[in-house]
């Protein structure tokens, strides 16, 4: 990194150390998370660019690709969004949700086949660095980009003005931003969300749950008294190892092997399976699976956690938490007042949290500048932001006050539950079943979070991209069955490690350690 960039990064990290009054991520996976900085949202009349007046822009249809279920009233919402977008940036939108269970395969195929689309959801836990190494996303802050120049500077001023610099700095790969982070919560915490109505019916004392082991009698009781209900729903990406229970910092893309612990000070890069806490978690999960507490198809199911809860036969799911996650999730699946959350890990923050939810511009886009204008609108235009997240006022919700909304009979027709993915969560409305102080609590949530020693560092996979591609495929084969308790870890882990080693594990670990050491040395 150049000296100037180092100084900017050091300043950002210093500011974070002084105060976490920044709001911003979680990652999570299929149903998650959001937040931002101290800066206030900025609404711009024409976020395109002073150099490119809207009247000079040709009509263009933007394609937005993201994980989630298609909504019954999606066409109505697109039409309403177009009425806002056309006078501002002379563009229309095509929403292209992909079911969570098919997301990885279909998104990877779209990237590999060079399918033409404009904007795609991306995250450090979802192969972002790997996809950057494949040339999937355009750099947004590259002055030397011949045709488009610095997209963020030209068409993303609202993003720059409203988003804490911690997010943009933390999401960089080799000094470049290949996606814009969502403005949302920064700290991360693992836990569970459960059906509080079922717990009350079965007289379960949920206050005793502090650790994964404490779940044993709860899950056993549900299995015994409600035989038609799955006590614990797990899936690839939503399990005890994926959501903060092991407290690993993947130093960038979570699909690339090599971690340090977020809640410790040691900076030696190791394989996750070298960690005692990881192996202990695998054993507990396997025990739960053998006792019938976990859905048998956990390693292969295409059902998202929200969809599973909505089906009505699931008692508990594992998710990344934030203030009010239970109420937010309940509103998205019509279970208002029936979900509660239990925080089970300390709050931590790493670079991964800054890039846990982002929008990238595809290198196949035929108008990247228009794509950046649209992303900028999601960070600055409150009406457009809430249209995408909650639908049309008077149809999919009614207003109680300026920022509080209530459900209608048609809410179920447009309820994507994806507000943590798009733009600036501080522009989002709050359901009347949620805490009206939700956004203030997000800021409070970030205070006193344990900072990973690797905060600010993102691994650049380019020097080992061949090995990374091979190891990511090995991980896809072994991680889901291991993390969901579907296989005996003592038998499978040795085979997993052998395949990783054969695919170039040692080279990747050495390169990660080298880059991390250089980053840490630059901070002294």
PDB file of N, CA, C and O in Angstrom, residues 83-137:
ATOM      1  N   UNK A  83     -40.451   5.010 -11.493  1.00  0.00           N
ATOM      2  CA  UNK A  83     -40.981   6.374 -11.501  1.00  0.00           C
ATOM      3  C   UNK A  83     -40.055   7.343 -10.772  1.00  0.00           C
ATOM      4  O   UNK A  83     -40.063   8.545 -11.044  1.00  0.00           O
ATOM      5  N   UNK A  84     -39.278   6.812  -9.822  1.00  0.00           N
ATOM      6  CA  UNK A  84     -38.311   7.641  -9.112  1.00  0.00           C
ATOM      7  C   UNK A  84     -36.999   7.706  -9.875  1.00  0.00           C
ATOM      8  O   UNK A  84     -36.373   8.762  -9.996  1.00  0.00           O
ATOM      9  N   UNK A  85     -36.588   6.581 -10.417  1.00  0.00           N
ATOM     10  CA  UNK A  85     -35.278   6.491 -11.062  1.00  0.00           C
ATOM     11  C   UNK A  85     -35.213   7.216 -12.408  1.00  0.00           C
ATOM     12  O   UNK A  85     -34.187   7.811 -12.743  1.00  0.00           O
ATOM     13  N   UNK A  86     -36.282   7.161 -13.170  1.00  0.00           N
ATOM     14  CA  UNK A  86     -36.221   7.745 -14.513  1.00  0.00           C
ATOM     15  C   UNK A  86     -35.920   9.243 -14.522  1.00  0.00           C
ATOM     16  O   UNK A  86     -35.044   9.700 -15.256  1.00  0.00           O
ATOM     17  N   UNK A  87     -36.604  10.053 -13.708  1.00  0.00           N
ATOM     18  CA  UNK A  87     -36.267  11.480 -13.720  1.00  0.00           C
ATOM     19  C   UNK A  87     -34.904  11.796 -13.093  1.00  0.00           C
ATOM     20  O   UNK A  87     -34.320  12.835 -13.379  1.00  0.00           O
ATOM     21  N   UNK A  88     -34.403  10.896 -12.261  1.00  0.00           N
ATOM     22  CA  UNK A  88     -33.131  11.155 -11.584  1.00  0.00           C
ATOM     23  C   UNK A  88     -31.925  10.684 -12.395  1.00  0.00           C
ATOM     24  O   UNK A  88     -30.935  11.407 -12.524  1.00  0.00           O
ATOM     25  N   UNK A  89     -31.997   9.447 -12.930  1.00  0.00           N
ATOM     26  CA  UNK A  89     -30.839   8.907 -13.664  1.00  0.00           C
ATOM     27  C   UNK A  89     -31.243   8.264 -14.996  1.00  0.00           C
ATOM     28  O   UNK A  89     -30.442   7.585 -15.628  1.00  0.00           O
ATOM     29  N   UNK A  90     -32.490   8.504 -15.415  1.00  0.00           N
ATOM     30  CA  UNK A  90     -33.017   7.977 -16.686  1.00  0.00           C
ATOM     31  C   UNK A  90     -32.753   6.472 -16.833  1.00  0.00           C
ATOM     32  O   UNK A  90     -32.276   6.005 -17.866  1.00  0.00           O
ATOM     33  N   UNK A  91     -33.055   5.737 -15.765  1.00  0.00           N
ATOM     34  CA  UNK A  91     -32.868   4.294 -15.783  1.00  0.00           C
ATOM     35  C   UNK A  91     -34.080   3.599 -15.180  1.00  0.00           C
ATOM     36  O   UNK A  91     -34.829   4.187 -14.395  1.00  0.00           O
ATOM     37  N   UNK A  92     -34.271   2.354 -15.572  1.00  0.00           N
ATOM     38  CA  UNK A  92     -35.271   1.489 -14.961  1.00  0.00           C
ATOM     39  C   UNK A  92     -34.549   0.310 -14.316  1.00  0.00           C
ATOM     40  O   UNK A  92     -33.348   0.125 -14.521  1.00  0.00           O
ATOM     41  N   UNK A  93     -35.285  -0.489 -13.545  1.00  0.00           N
ATOM     42  CA  UNK A  93     -34.643  -1.568 -12.789  1.00  0.00           C
ATOM     43  C   UNK A  93     -35.329  -2.902 -13.072  1.00  0.00           C
ATOM     44  O   UNK A  93     -36.547  -2.964 -13.230  1.00  0.00           O
ATOM     45  N   UNK A  94     -34.531  -3.943 -13.168  1.00  0.00           N
ATOM     46  CA  UNK A  94     -35.054  -5.313 -13.198  1.00  0.00           C
ATOM     47  C   UNK A  94     -34.480  -6.033 -11.978  1.00  0.00           C
ATOM     48  O   UNK A  94     -33.264  -6.229 -11.875  1.00  0.00           O
ATOM     49  N   UNK A  95     -35.343  -6.388 -11.046  1.00  0.00           N
ATOM     50  CA  UNK A  95     -34.921  -7.105  -9.846  1.00  0.00           C
ATOM     51  C   UNK A  95     -34.780  -8.587 -10.178  1.00  0.00           C
ATOM     52  O   UNK A  95     -35.688  -9.197 -10.737  1.00  0.00           O
ATOM     53  N   UNK A  96     -33.636  -9.168  -9.817  1.00  0.00           N
ATOM     54  CA  UNK A  96     -33.347 -10.555 -10.174  1.00  0.00           C
ATOM     55  C   UNK A  96     -32.936 -11.358  -8.938  1.00  0.00           C
ATOM     56  O   UNK A  96     -31.773 -11.731  -8.765  1.00  0.00           O
ATOM     57  N   UNK A  97     -33.901 -11.624  -8.035  1.00  0.00           N
ATOM     58  CA  UNK A  97     -33.573 -12.421  -6.851  1.00  0.00           C
ATOM     59  C   UNK A  97     -33.337 -13.887  -7.220  1.00  0.00           C
ATOM     60  O   UNK A  97     -33.952 -14.415  -8.146  1.00  0.00           O
ATOM     61  N   UNK A  98     -32.431 -14.527  -6.486  1.00  0.00           N
ATOM     62  CA  UNK A  98     -32.141 -15.948  -6.661  1.00  0.00           C
ATOM     63  C   UNK A  98     -32.314 -16.613  -5.303  1.00  0.00           C
ATOM     64  O   UNK A  98     -31.736 -16.166  -4.313  1.00  0.00           O
ATOM     65  N   UNK A  99     -33.103 -17.673  -5.235  1.00  0.00           N
ATOM     66  CA  UNK A  99     -33.333 -18.346  -3.961  1.00  0.00           C
ATOM     67  C   UNK A  99     -32.011 -18.676  -3.279  1.00  0.00           C
ATOM     68  O   UNK A  99     -31.051 -19.101  -3.931  1.00  0.00           O
ATOM     69  N   UNK A 100     -31.976 -18.508  -1.950  1.00  0.00           N
ATOM     70  CA  UNK A 100     -30.749 -18.736  -1.192  1.00  0.00           C
ATOM     71  C   UNK A 100     -30.132 -20.097  -1.475  1.00  0.00           C
ATOM     72  O   UNK A 100     -28.912 -20.242  -1.583  1.00  0.00           O
ATOM     73  N   UNK A 101     -30.965 -21.126  -1.578  1.00  0.00           N
ATOM     74  CA  UNK A 101     -30.436 -22.466  -1.789  1.00  0.00           C
ATOM     75  C   UNK A 101     -29.717 -22.630  -3.117  1.00  0.00           C
ATOM     76  O   UNK A 101     -28.860 -23.505  -3.264  1.00  0.00           O
ATOM     77  N   UNK A 102     -30.048 -21.789  -4.094  1.00  0.00           N
ATOM     78  CA  UNK A 102     -29.426 -21.851  -5.419  1.00  0.00           C
ATOM     79  C   UNK A 102     -28.424 -20.726  -5.651  1.00  0.00           C
ATOM     80  O   UNK A 102     -27.793 -20.662  -6.710  1.00  0.00           O
ATOM     81  N   UNK A 103     -28.284 -19.862  -4.664  1.00  0.00           N
ATOM     82  CA  UNK A 103     -27.517 -18.642  -4.866  1.00  0.00           C
ATOM     83  C   UNK A 103     -26.081 -18.890  -5.306  1.00  0.00           C
ATOM     84  O   UNK A 103     -25.628 -18.375  -6.336  1.00  0.00           O
ATOM     85  N   UNK A 104     -25.335 -19.674  -4.556  1.00  0.00           N
ATOM     86  CA  UNK A 104     -23.923 -19.874  -4.874  1.00  0.00           C
ATOM     87  C   UNK A 104     -23.732 -20.423  -6.280  1.00  0.00           C
ATOM     88  O   UNK A 104     -22.924 -19.898  -7.061  1.00  0.00           O
ATOM     89  N   UNK A 105     -24.467 -21.473  -6.606  1.00  0.00           N
ATOM     90  CA  UNK A 105     -24.296 -22.099  -7.919  1.00  0.00           C
ATOM     91  C   UNK A 105     -24.687 -21.169  -9.064  1.00  0.00           C
ATOM     92  O   UNK A 105     -23.957 -21.036 -10.053  1.00  0.00           O
ATOM     93  N   UNK A 106     -25.833 -20.517  -8.925  1.00  0.00           N
ATOM     94  CA  UNK A 106     -26.309 -19.658 -10.019  1.00  0.00           C
ATOM     95  C   UNK A 106     -25.477 -18.388 -10.163  1.00  0.00           C
ATOM     96  O   UNK A 106     -25.179 -17.951 -11.283  1.00  0.00           O
ATOM     97  N   UNK A 107     -25.088 -17.794  -9.030  1.00  0.00           N
ATOM     98  CA  UNK A 107     -24.268 -16.587  -9.099  1.00  0.00           C
ATOM     99  C   UNK A 107     -22.905 -16.909  -9.710  1.00  0.00           C
ATOM    100  O   UNK A 107     -22.391 -16.152 -10.556  1.00  0.00           O
ATOM    101  N   UNK A 108     -22.319 -18.027  -9.303  1.00  0.00           N
ATOM    102  CA  UNK A 108     -21.024 -18.431  -9.865  1.00  0.00           C
ATOM    103  C   UNK A 108     -21.130 -18.701 -11.360  1.00  0.00           C
ATOM    104  O   UNK A 108     -20.217 -18.364 -12.130  1.00  0.00           O
ATOM    105  N   UNK A 109     -22.237 -19.303 -11.773  1.00  0.00           N
ATOM    106  CA  UNK A 109     -22.445 -19.580 -13.197  1.00  0.00           C
ATOM    107  C   UNK A 109     -22.590 -18.284 -13.990  1.00  0.00           C
ATOM    108  O   UNK A 109     -22.038 -18.157 -15.095  1.00  0.00           O
ATOM    109  N   UNK A 110     -23.306 -17.315 -13.429  1.00  0.00           N
ATOM    110  CA  UNK A 110     -23.469 -16.032 -14.110  1.00  0.00           C
ATOM    111  C   UNK A 110     -22.123 -15.336 -14.297  1.00  0.00           C
ATOM    112  O   UNK A 110     -21.845 -14.750 -15.347  1.00  0.00           O
ATOM    113  N   UNK A 111     -21.291 -15.435 -13.275  1.00  0.00           N
ATOM    114  CA  UNK A 111     -19.958 -14.817 -13.351  1.00  0.00           C
ATOM    115  C   UNK A 111     -19.080 -15.556 -14.348  1.00  0.00           C
ATOM    116  O   UNK A 111     -18.416 -14.937 -15.197  1.00  0.00           O
ATOM    117  N   UNK A 112     -19.074 -16.888 -14.277  1.00  0.00           N
ATOM    118  CA  UNK A 112     -18.214 -17.694 -15.143  1.00  0.00           C
ATOM    119  C   UNK A 112     -18.613 -17.586 -16.611  1.00  0.00           C
ATOM    120  O   UNK A 112     -17.754 -17.572 -17.507  1.00  0.00           O
ATOM    121  N   UNK A 113     -19.926 -17.486 -16.874  1.00  0.00           N
ATOM    122  CA  UNK A 113     -20.408 -17.432 -18.258  1.00  0.00           C
ATOM    123  C   UNK A 113     -20.398 -16.021 -18.827  1.00  0.00           C
ATOM    124  O   UNK A 113     -20.769 -15.819 -19.983  1.00  0.00           O
ATOM    125  N   UNK A 114     -19.985 -15.051 -17.990  1.00  0.00           N
ATOM    126  CA  UNK A 114     -19.929 -13.641 -18.403  1.00  0.00           C
ATOM    127  C   UNK A 114     -21.318 -13.134 -18.817  1.00  0.00           C
ATOM    128  O   UNK A 114     -21.460 -12.332 -19.746  1.00  0.00           O
ATOM    129  N   UNK A 115     -22.340 -13.566 -18.095  1.00  0.00           N
ATOM    130  CA  UNK A 115     -23.698 -13.083 -18.350  1.00  0.00           C
ATOM    131  C   UNK A 115     -23.769 -11.590 -18.098  1.00  0.00           C
ATOM    132  O   UNK A 115     -23.155 -11.065 -17.165  1.00  0.00           O
ATOM    133  N   UNK A 116     -24.531 -10.895 -18.911  1.00  0.00           N
ATOM    134  CA  UNK A 116     -24.632  -9.450 -18.777  1.00  0.00           C
ATOM    135  C   UNK A 116     -25.640  -9.080 -17.681  1.00  0.00           C
ATOM    136  O   UNK A 116     -26.820  -9.411 -17.770  1.00  0.00           O
ATOM    137  N   UNK A 117     -25.138  -8.425 -16.655  1.00  0.00           N
ATOM    138  CA  UNK A 117     -25.972  -7.829 -15.613  1.00  0.00           C
ATOM    139  C   UNK A 117     -25.168  -6.683 -15.038  1.00  0.00           C
ATOM    140  O   UNK A 117     -24.002  -6.486 -15.383  1.00  0.00           O
ATOM    141  N   UNK A 118     -25.777  -5.907 -14.164  1.00  0.00           N
ATOM    142  CA  UNK A 118     -25.108  -4.674 -13.729  1.00  0.00           C
ATOM    143  C   UNK A 118     -24.598  -4.703 -12.299  1.00  0.00           C
ATOM    144  O   UNK A 118     -23.460  -4.314 -12.028  1.00  0.00           O
ATOM    145  N   UNK A 119     -25.432  -5.152 -11.372  1.00  0.00           N
ATOM    146  CA  UNK A 119     -25.088  -5.049  -9.951  1.00  0.00           C
ATOM    147  C   UNK A 119     -25.374  -6.389  -9.284  1.00  0.00           C
ATOM    148  O   UNK A 119     -26.401  -7.022  -9.554  1.00  0.00           O
ATOM    149  N   UNK A 120     -24.466  -6.804  -8.398  1.00  0.00           N
ATOM    150  CA  UNK A 120     -24.649  -8.080  -7.706  1.00  0.00           C
ATOM    151  C   UNK A 120     -24.297  -7.935  -6.234  1.00  0.00           C
ATOM    152  O   UNK A 120     -23.321  -7.272  -5.873  1.00  0.00           O
ATOM    153  N   UNK A 121     -25.101  -8.576  -5.389  1.00  0.00           N
ATOM    154  CA  UNK A 121     -24.764  -8.664  -3.969  1.00  0.00           C
ATOM    155  C   UNK A 121     -23.493  -9.491  -3.813  1.00  0.00           C
ATOM    156  O   UNK A 121     -23.299 -10.499  -4.481  1.00  0.00           O
ATOM    157  N   UNK A 122     -22.624  -9.050  -2.905  1.00  0.00           N
ATOM    158  CA  UNK A 122     -21.383  -9.770  -2.638  1.00  0.00           C
ATOM    159  C   UNK A 122     -20.991  -9.539  -1.184  1.00  0.00           C
ATOM    160  O   UNK A 122     -21.437  -8.581  -0.554  1.00  0.00           O
ATOM    161  N   UNK A 123     -20.176 -10.419  -0.630  1.00  0.00           N
ATOM    162  CA  UNK A 123     -19.774 -10.313   0.775  1.00  0.00           C
ATOM    163  C   UNK A 123     -18.506 -11.111   1.008  1.00  0.00           C
ATOM    164  O   UNK A 123     -18.200 -12.059   0.272  1.00  0.00           O
ATOM    165  N   UNK A 124     -17.763 -10.732   2.041  1.00  0.00           N
ATOM    166  CA  UNK A 124     -16.521 -11.439   2.346  1.00  0.00           C
ATOM    167  C   UNK A 124     -16.777 -12.895   2.693  1.00  0.00           C
ATOM    168  O   UNK A 124     -15.944 -13.754   2.442  1.00  0.00           O
ATOM    169  N   UNK A 125     -17.945 -13.211   3.269  1.00  0.00           N
ATOM    170  CA  UNK A 125     -18.261 -14.593   3.618  1.00  0.00           C
ATOM    171  C   UNK A 125     -18.825 -15.370   2.440  1.00  0.00           C
ATOM    172  O   UNK A 125     -19.091 -16.574   2.541  1.00  0.00           O
ATOM    173  N   UNK A 126     -18.975 -14.701   1.306  1.00  0.00           N
ATOM    174  CA  UNK A 126     -19.621 -15.323   0.155  1.00  0.00           C
ATOM    175  C   UNK A 126     -18.735 -15.282  -1.095  1.00  0.00           C
ATOM    176  O   UNK A 126     -19.211 -15.149  -2.205  1.00  0.00           O
ATOM    177  N   UNK A 127     -17.412 -15.398  -0.870  1.00  0.00           N
ATOM    178  CA  UNK A 127     -16.490 -15.516  -1.998  1.00  0.00           C
ATOM    179  C   UNK A 127     -16.120 -14.227  -2.689  1.00  0.00           C
ATOM    180  O   UNK A 127     -15.712 -14.240  -3.860  1.00  0.00           O
ATOM    181  N   UNK A 128     -16.217 -13.089  -1.996  1.00  0.00           N
ATOM    182  CA  UNK A 128     -15.944 -11.807  -2.650  1.00  0.00           C
ATOM    183  C   UNK A 128     -14.525 -11.726  -3.220  1.00  0.00           C
ATOM    184  O   UNK A 128     -14.343 -11.383  -4.398  1.00  0.00           O
ATOM    185  N   UNK A 129     -13.525 -12.028  -2.407  1.00  0.00           N
ATOM    186  CA  UNK A 129     -12.132 -11.929  -2.879  1.00  0.00           C
ATOM    187  C   UNK A 129     -11.864 -12.898  -4.024  1.00  0.00           C
ATOM    188  O   UNK A 129     -11.128 -12.582  -4.965  1.00  0.00           O
ATOM    189  N   UNK A 130     -12.449 -14.085  -3.941  1.00  0.00           N
ATOM    190  CA  UNK A 130     -12.283 -15.065  -5.022  1.00  0.00           C
ATOM    191  C   UNK A 130     -12.883 -14.532  -6.313  1.00  0.00           C
ATOM    192  O   UNK A 130     -12.263 -14.617  -7.382  1.00  0.00           O
ATOM    193  N   UNK A 131     -14.071 -13.956  -6.228  1.00  0.00           N
ATOM    194  CA  UNK A 131     -14.714 -13.420  -7.421  1.00  0.00           C
ATOM    195  C   UNK A 131     -13.976 -12.194  -7.965  1.00  0.00           C
ATOM    196  O   UNK A 131     -13.948 -11.971  -9.185  1.00  0.00           O
ATOM    197  N   UNK A 132     -13.389 -11.410  -7.081  1.00  0.00           N
ATOM    198  CA  UNK A 132     -12.564 -10.288  -7.544  1.00  0.00           C
ATOM    199  C   UNK A 132     -11.377 -10.817  -8.337  1.00  0.00           C
ATOM    200  O   UNK A 132     -11.016 -10.288  -9.398  1.00  0.00           O
ATOM    201  N   UNK A 133     -10.750 -11.883  -7.841  1.00  0.00           N
ATOM    202  CA  UNK A 133      -9.600 -12.470  -8.549  1.00  0.00           C
ATOM    203  C   UNK A 133     -10.002 -13.058  -9.896  1.00  0.00           C
ATOM    204  O   UNK A 133      -9.175 -13.192 -10.802  1.00  0.00           O
ATOM    205  N   UNK A 134     -11.296 -13.387 -10.042  1.00  0.00           N
ATOM    206  CA  UNK A 134     -11.798 -13.897 -11.318  1.00  0.00           C
ATOM    207  C   UNK A 134     -12.171 -12.768 -12.282  1.00  0.00           C
ATOM    208  O   UNK A 134     -12.579 -13.030 -13.414  1.00  0.00           O
ATOM    209  N   UNK A 135     -12.085 -11.529 -11.823  1.00  0.00           N
ATOM    210  CA  UNK A 135     -12.443 -10.397 -12.669  1.00  0.00           C
ATOM    211  C   UNK A 135     -13.928 -10.134 -12.745  1.00  0.00           C
ATOM    212  O   UNK A 135     -14.422  -9.564 -13.718  1.00  0.00           O
ATOM    213  N   UNK A 136     -14.668 -10.524 -11.680  1.00  0.00           N
ATOM    214  CA  UNK A 136     -16.124 -10.375 -11.708  1.00  0.00           C
ATOM    215  C   UNK A 136     -16.584  -8.936 -11.532  1.00  0.00           C
ATOM    216  O   UNK A 136     -17.600  -8.528 -12.102  1.00  0.00           O
ATOM    217  N   UNK A 137     -15.843  -8.148 -10.714  1.00  0.00           N
ATOM    218  CA  UNK A 137     -16.303  -6.805 -10.358  1.00  0.00           C
ATOM    219  C   UNK A 137     -15.308  -5.728 -10.775  1.00  0.00           C
ATOM    220  O   UNK A 137     -14.091  -5.937 -10.720  1.00  0.00           O
TER     221      UNK A 137
END
